[in-house]
Protein backbone atom coordinates (compact mmCIF):
# COMPACT_ATOMS: atom_id res chain seq x y z
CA UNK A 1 -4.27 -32.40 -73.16
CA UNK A 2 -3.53 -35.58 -71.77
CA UNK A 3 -5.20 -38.62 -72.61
CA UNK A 4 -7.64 -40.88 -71.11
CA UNK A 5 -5.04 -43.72 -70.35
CA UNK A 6 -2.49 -40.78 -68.95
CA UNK A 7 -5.29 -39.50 -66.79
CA UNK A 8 -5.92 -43.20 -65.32
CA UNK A 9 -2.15 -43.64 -65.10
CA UNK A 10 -1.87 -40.42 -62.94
CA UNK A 11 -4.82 -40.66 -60.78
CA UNK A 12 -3.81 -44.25 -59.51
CA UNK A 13 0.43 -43.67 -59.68
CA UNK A 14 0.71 -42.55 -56.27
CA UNK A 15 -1.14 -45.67 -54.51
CA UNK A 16 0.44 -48.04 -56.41
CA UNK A 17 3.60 -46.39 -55.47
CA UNK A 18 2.61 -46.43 -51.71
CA UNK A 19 1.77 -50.14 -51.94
CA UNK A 20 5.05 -50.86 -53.52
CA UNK A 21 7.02 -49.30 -51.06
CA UNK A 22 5.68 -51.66 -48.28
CA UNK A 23 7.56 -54.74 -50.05
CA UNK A 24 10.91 -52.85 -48.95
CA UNK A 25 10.04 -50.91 -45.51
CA UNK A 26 10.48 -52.66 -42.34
CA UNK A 27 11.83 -55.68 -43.69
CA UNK A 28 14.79 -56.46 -41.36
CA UNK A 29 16.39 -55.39 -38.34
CA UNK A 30 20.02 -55.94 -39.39
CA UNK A 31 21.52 -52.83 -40.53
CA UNK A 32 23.92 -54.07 -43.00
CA UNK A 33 20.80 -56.62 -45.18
CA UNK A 34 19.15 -52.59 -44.81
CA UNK A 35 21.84 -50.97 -46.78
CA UNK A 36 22.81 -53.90 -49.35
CA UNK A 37 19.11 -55.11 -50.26
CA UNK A 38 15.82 -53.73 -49.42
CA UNK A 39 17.36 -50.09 -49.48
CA UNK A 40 18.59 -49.92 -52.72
CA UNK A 41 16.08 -52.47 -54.42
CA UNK A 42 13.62 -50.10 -53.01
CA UNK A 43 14.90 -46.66 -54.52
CA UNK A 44 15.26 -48.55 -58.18
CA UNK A 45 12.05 -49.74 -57.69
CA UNK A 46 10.69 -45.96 -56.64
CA UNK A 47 12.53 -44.24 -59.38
CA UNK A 48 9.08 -44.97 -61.48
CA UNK A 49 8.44 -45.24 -64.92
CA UNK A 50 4.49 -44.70 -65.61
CA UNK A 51 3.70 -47.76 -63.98
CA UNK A 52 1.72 -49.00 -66.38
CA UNK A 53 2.10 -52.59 -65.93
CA UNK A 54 0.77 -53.11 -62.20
CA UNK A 55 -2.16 -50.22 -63.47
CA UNK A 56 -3.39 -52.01 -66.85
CA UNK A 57 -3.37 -55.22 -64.24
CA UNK A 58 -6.18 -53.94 -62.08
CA UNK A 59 -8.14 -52.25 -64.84
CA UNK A 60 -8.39 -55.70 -66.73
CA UNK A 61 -9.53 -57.13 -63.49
CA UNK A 62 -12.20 -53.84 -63.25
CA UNK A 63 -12.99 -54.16 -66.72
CA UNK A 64 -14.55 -57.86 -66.23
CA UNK A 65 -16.70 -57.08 -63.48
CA UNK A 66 -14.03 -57.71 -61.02
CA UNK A 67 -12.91 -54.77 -57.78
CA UNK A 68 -10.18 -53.08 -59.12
CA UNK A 69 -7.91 -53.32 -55.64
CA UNK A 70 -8.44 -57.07 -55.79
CA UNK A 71 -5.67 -57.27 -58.13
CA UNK A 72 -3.29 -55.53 -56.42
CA UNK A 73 -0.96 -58.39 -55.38
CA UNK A 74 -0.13 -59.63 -58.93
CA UNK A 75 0.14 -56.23 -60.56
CA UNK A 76 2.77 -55.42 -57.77
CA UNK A 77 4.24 -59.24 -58.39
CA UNK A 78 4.48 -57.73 -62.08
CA UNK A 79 6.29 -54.71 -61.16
CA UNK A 80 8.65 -56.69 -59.10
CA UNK A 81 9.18 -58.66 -62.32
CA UNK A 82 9.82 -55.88 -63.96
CA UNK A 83 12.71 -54.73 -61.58
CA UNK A 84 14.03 -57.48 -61.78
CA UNK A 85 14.44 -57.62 -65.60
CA UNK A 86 15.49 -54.13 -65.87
CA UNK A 87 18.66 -54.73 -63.24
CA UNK A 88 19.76 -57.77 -64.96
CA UNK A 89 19.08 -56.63 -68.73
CA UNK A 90 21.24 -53.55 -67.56
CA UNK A 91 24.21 -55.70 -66.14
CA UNK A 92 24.09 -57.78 -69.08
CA UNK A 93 23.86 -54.84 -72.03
CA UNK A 94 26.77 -52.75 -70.25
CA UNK A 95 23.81 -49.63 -69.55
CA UNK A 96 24.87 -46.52 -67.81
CA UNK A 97 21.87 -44.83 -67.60
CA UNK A 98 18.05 -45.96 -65.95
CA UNK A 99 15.05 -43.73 -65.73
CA UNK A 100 17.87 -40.87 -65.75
CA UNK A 101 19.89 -42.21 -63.38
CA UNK A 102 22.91 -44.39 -63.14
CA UNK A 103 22.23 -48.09 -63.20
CA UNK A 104 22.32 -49.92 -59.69
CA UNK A 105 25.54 -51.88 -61.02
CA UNK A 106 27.45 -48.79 -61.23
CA UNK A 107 25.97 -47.15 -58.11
CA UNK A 108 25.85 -50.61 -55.93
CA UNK A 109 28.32 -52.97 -57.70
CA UNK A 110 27.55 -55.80 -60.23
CA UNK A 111 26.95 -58.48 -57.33
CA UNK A 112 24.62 -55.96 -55.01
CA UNK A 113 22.99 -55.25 -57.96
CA UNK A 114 22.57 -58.99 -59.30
CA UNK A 115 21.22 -59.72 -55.68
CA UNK A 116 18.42 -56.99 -55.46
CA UNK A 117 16.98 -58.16 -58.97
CA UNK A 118 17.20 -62.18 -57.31
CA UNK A 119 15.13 -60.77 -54.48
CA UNK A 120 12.83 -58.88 -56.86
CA UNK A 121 12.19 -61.90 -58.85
CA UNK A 122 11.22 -64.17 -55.72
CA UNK A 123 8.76 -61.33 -54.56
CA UNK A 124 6.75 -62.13 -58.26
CA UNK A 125 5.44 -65.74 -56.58
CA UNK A 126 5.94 -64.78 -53.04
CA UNK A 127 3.25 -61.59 -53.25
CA UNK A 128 0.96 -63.27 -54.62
CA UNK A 129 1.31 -66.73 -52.44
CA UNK A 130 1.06 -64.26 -49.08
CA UNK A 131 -2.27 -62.78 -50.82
CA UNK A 132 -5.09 -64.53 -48.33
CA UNK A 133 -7.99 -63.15 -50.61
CA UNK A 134 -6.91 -65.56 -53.20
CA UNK A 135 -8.04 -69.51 -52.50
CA UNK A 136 -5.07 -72.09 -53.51
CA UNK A 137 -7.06 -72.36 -57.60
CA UNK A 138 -6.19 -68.86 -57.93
CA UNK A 139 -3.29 -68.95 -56.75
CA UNK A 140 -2.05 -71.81 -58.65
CA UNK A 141 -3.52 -70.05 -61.40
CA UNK A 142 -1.97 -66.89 -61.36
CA UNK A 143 1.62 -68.51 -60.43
CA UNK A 144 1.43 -70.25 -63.52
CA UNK A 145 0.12 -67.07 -65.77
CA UNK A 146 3.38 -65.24 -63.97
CA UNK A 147 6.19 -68.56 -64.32
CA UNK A 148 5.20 -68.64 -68.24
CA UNK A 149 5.84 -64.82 -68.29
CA UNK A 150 8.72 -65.08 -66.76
CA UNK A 151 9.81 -67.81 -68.94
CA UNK A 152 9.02 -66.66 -72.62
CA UNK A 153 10.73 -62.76 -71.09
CA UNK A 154 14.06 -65.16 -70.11
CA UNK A 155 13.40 -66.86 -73.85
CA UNK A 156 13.49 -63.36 -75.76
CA UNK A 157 16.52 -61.74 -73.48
CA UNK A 158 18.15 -64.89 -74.84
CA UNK A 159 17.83 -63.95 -78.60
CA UNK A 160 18.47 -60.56 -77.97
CA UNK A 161 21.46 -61.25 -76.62
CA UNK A 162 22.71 -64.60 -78.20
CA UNK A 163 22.79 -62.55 -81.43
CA UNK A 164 24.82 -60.13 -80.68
CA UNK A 165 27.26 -62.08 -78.83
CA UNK A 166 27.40 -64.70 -82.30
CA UNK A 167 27.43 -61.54 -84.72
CA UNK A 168 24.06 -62.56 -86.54
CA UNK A 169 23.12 -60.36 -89.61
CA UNK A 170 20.84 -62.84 -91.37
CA UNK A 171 17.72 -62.29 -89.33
CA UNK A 172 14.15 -61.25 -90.83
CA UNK A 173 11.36 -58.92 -89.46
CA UNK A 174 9.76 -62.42 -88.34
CA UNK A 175 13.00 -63.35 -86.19
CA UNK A 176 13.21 -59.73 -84.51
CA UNK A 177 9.17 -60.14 -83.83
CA UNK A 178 9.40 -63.20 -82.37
CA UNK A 179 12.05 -62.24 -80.38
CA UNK A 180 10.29 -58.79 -79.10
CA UNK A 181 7.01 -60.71 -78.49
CA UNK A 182 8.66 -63.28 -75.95
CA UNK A 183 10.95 -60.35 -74.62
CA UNK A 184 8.49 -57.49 -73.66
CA UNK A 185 5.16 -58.27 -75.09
CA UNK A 186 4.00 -60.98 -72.33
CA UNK A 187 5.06 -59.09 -69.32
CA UNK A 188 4.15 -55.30 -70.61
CA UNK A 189 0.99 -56.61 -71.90
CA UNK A 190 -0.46 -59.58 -72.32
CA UNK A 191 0.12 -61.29 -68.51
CA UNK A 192 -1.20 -58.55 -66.60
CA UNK A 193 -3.59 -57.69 -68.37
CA UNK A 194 -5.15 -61.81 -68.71
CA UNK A 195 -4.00 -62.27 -64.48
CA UNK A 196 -6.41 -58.94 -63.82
CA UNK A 197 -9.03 -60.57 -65.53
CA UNK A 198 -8.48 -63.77 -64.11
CA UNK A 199 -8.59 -62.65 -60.63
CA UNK A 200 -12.22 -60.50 -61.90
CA UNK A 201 -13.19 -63.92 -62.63
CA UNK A 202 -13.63 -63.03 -66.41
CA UNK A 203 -15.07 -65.66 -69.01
CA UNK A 204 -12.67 -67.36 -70.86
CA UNK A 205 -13.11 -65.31 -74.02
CA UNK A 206 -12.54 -62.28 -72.25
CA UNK A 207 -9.15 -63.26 -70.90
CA UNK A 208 -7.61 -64.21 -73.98
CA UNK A 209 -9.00 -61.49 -75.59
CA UNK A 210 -7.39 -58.94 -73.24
CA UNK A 211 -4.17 -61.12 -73.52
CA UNK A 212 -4.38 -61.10 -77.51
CA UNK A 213 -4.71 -57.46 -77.25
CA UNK A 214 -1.45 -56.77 -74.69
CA UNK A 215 0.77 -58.95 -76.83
CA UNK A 216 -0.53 -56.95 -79.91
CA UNK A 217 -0.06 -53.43 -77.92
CA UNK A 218 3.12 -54.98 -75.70
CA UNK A 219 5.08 -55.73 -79.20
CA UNK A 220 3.96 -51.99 -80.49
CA UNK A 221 4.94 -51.15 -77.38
CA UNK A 222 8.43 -52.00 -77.76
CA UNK A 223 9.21 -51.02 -81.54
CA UNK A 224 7.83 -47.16 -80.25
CA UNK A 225 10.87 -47.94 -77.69
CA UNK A 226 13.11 -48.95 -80.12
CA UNK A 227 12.20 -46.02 -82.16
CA UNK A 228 12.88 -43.20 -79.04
CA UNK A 229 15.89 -44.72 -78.47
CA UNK A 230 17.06 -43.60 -81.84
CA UNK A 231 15.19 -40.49 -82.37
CA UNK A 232 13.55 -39.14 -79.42
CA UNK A 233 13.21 -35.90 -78.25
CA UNK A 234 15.51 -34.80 -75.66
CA UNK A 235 12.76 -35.02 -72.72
CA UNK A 236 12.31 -38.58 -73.80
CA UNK A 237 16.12 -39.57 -73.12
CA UNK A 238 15.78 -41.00 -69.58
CA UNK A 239 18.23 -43.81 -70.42
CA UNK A 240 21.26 -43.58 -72.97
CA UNK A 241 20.28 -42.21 -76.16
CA UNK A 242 21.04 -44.22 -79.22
CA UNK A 243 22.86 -47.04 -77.05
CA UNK A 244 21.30 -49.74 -79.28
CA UNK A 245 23.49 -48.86 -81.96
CA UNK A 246 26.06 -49.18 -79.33
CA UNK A 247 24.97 -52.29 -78.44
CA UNK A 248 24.62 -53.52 -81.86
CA UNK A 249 20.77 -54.59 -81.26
CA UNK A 250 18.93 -56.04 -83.47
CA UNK A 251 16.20 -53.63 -83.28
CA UNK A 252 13.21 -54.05 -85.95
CA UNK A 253 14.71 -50.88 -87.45
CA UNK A 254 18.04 -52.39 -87.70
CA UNK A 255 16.89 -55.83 -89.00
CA UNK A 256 14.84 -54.17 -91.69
CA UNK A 257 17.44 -51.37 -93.09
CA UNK A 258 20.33 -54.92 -93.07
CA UNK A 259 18.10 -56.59 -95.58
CA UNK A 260 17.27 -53.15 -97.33
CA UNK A 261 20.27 -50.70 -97.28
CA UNK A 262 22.40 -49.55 -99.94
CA UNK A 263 25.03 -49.37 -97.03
CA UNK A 264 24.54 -52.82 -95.28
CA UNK A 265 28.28 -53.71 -94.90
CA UNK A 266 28.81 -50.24 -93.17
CA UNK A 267 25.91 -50.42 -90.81
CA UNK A 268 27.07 -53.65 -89.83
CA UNK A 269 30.40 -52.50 -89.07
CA UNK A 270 29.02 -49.71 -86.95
CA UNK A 271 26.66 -52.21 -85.12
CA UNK A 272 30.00 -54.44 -84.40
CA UNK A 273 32.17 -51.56 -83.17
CA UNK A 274 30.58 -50.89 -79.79
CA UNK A 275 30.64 -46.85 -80.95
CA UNK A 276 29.92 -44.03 -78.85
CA UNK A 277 30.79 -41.56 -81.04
CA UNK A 278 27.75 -39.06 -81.85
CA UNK A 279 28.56 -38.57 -85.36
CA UNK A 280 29.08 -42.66 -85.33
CA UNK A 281 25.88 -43.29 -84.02
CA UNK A 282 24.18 -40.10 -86.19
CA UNK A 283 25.24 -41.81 -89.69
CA UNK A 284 23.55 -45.04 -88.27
CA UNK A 285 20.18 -43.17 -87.62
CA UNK A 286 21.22 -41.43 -91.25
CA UNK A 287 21.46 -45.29 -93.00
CA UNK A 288 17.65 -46.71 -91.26
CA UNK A 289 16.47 -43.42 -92.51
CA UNK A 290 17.63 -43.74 -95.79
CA UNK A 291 16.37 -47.33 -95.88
CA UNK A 292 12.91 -46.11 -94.90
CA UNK A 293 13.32 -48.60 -91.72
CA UNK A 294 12.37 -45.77 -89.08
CA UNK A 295 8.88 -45.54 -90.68
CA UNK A 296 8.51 -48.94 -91.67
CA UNK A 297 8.95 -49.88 -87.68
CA UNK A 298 6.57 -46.63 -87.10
CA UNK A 299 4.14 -47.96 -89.36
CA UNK A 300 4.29 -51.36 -88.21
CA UNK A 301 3.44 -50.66 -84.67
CA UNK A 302 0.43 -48.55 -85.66
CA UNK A 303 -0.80 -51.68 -88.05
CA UNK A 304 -0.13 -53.28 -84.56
CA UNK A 305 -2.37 -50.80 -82.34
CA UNK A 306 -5.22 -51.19 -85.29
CA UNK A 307 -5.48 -54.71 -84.73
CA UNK A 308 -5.73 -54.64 -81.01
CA UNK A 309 -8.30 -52.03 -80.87
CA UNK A 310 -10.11 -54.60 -83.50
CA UNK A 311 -9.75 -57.77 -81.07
CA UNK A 312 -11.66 -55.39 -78.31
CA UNK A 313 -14.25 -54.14 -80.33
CA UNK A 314 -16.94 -57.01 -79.58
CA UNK A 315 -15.61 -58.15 -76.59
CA UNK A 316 -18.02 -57.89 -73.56
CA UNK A 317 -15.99 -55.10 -71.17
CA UNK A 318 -17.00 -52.45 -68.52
CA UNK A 319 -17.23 -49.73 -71.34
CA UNK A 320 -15.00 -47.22 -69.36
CA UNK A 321 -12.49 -49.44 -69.12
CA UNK A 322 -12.58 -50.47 -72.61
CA UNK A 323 -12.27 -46.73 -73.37
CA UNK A 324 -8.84 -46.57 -71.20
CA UNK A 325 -7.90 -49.69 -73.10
CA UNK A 326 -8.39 -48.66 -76.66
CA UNK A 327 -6.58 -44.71 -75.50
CA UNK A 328 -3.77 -47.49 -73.86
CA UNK A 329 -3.18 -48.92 -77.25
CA UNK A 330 -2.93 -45.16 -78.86
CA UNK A 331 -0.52 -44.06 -75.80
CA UNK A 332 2.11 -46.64 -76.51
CA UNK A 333 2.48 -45.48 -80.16
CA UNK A 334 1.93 -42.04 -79.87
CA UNK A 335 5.01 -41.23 -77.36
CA UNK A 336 7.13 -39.87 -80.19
CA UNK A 337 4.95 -37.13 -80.79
């Protein structure tokens, strides 16, 4: 049966879906910006994942008293934001696959594709700046909620990346947290879910408590990620399976079984040698298992989920919506199952 948080997700995915599509319909009358921009920007951005993002946006805004559609600008400036990211993070990690299909580099070309995610990432301020239900405080408001977002995501791609370019092996469970916080965290959790409350004109206390719990459930989000990557079930593989061993990331998983594997020196080898190889990539997932790292990163992100679900629990909320929250925080852990 699905859950309360999959039932909101479903009921709403289609008119967030239609809303989205009206950033890329109609946009131009030259043929040839048609077919190099707004078309394929527009099939990336409706080759959906559960939309979450944009959705947890307007129920935060709900959940403080607010209208639910009022927020619909900013979660759709998330989404774009989230386009944006994916395009470049894919360009810069060498992916093949997205949401099962081929990345837009390979389908479009690296420069195509580096142009749709610059016009996805100047739709984040512009949909919100064209919103005329918002006076210039919001707006100033939200624009700054989004630019920090945007900022500390930029900040964590940076680590991710910088240390596998420079070969790093020294890092602690600290270092990979504070890199998955800044990476994913703010923009899968704790930005849309304090601009939705902003724009429901929320007390103060509610809006950082909503954005304490997204960074708490963002960060969980992203180990569980880390996690299906290496051992998800088949139905789960929408983008390539196992290609963080590939890309020698510096997943918790990874960070933890480096500091306690009997086998360090050939798990780092493996996470230098760019492998492809199934039985390569198998004896990696064989070494974090060993270690214990796959349920130590399991474990952690349920610790994680406990704690949000605690900074909620005296928080003044609609009590529906706090419901859809606290099955939210249980969703993002529970997608291995």
């Amino acid at each position: 049966m699905p859950s309360p948080f999959t039932g909101f997700l479903n009921r709403h995915f289609e008119e967030i879906n239609r809303h989205l599509v009206s950033f890329f319909t109609d946009k131009t009358d030259n043929a040839d910006i048609e077919a190099y921009l707004y078309a394929p920007l527009g099939r990336f951005s409706a080759n959906a994942g559960k939309r979450h993002r944009p959705l947890i946006c307007m129920l935060a805004c709900q959940a403080v008293g607010g209208d639910f559609h009022a927020a619909i600008s900013t979660a759709a400036a998330i989404e774009h934001f989230q386009s944006a990211a994916l395009i470049h993070d894919d360009i810069a990690d060498n992916g093949q696959l997205r949401r099962g299909e081929p990345c837009m580099y390979l389908t479009e070309g690296e420069g195509i594709a580096i142009n749709c995610g610059d016009l996805a990432l100047s739709l984040v301020t512009g949909t919100v700046l064209d919103d005329d239900s918002f006076d210039d405080h919001m707006k100033i408001r939200l624009l700054h909620e989004l630019v920090d977002m945007t900022t500390r995501t930029i900040e964590g791609q940076a680590l991710d990346l910088g240390w596998v370019r420079d070969q790093r092996f020294d890092l602690t469970v600290d270092d990979y947290l504070r890199m998955a916080t800044l990476k994913t965290a703010y923009y899968s959790g704790a930005t849309p879910l304090a601009c939705g409350a902003i724009i429901g004109r929320g007390s103060s206390e509610q809006v950082e408590a909503l954005r304490a719990f997204g960074l708490n459930t963002g960060l969980a989000f992203q180990i569980q990620d880390d996690l299906l990557n290496l051992v998800g079930k088949k139905e789960a593989r929408n983008k390539d399976f196992r290609s963080d061993i590939t890309e020698g990331k510096r997943t918790l998983v990874a960070v933890h079984a480096l500091a306690h594997s009997s086998h360090r020196d050939e798990l780092v080898r493996i996470l230098q040698s760019v492998a492809t190889d199934q039985k390569v990539l198998s004896r990696a997932v064989e070494i974090f298992e060993e270690a214990g790292s796959i349920d130590f990163a399991r474990d952690y992100s349920f610790k994680l989920t406990a704690q949000a679900k605690e900074l909620l629990a005296n928080v003044e909320l609609d009590n529906h919506c706090k419901e859809l929250f606290m099955s939210m925080a249980d969703f993002f852990v529970e997608r291995l199952s």
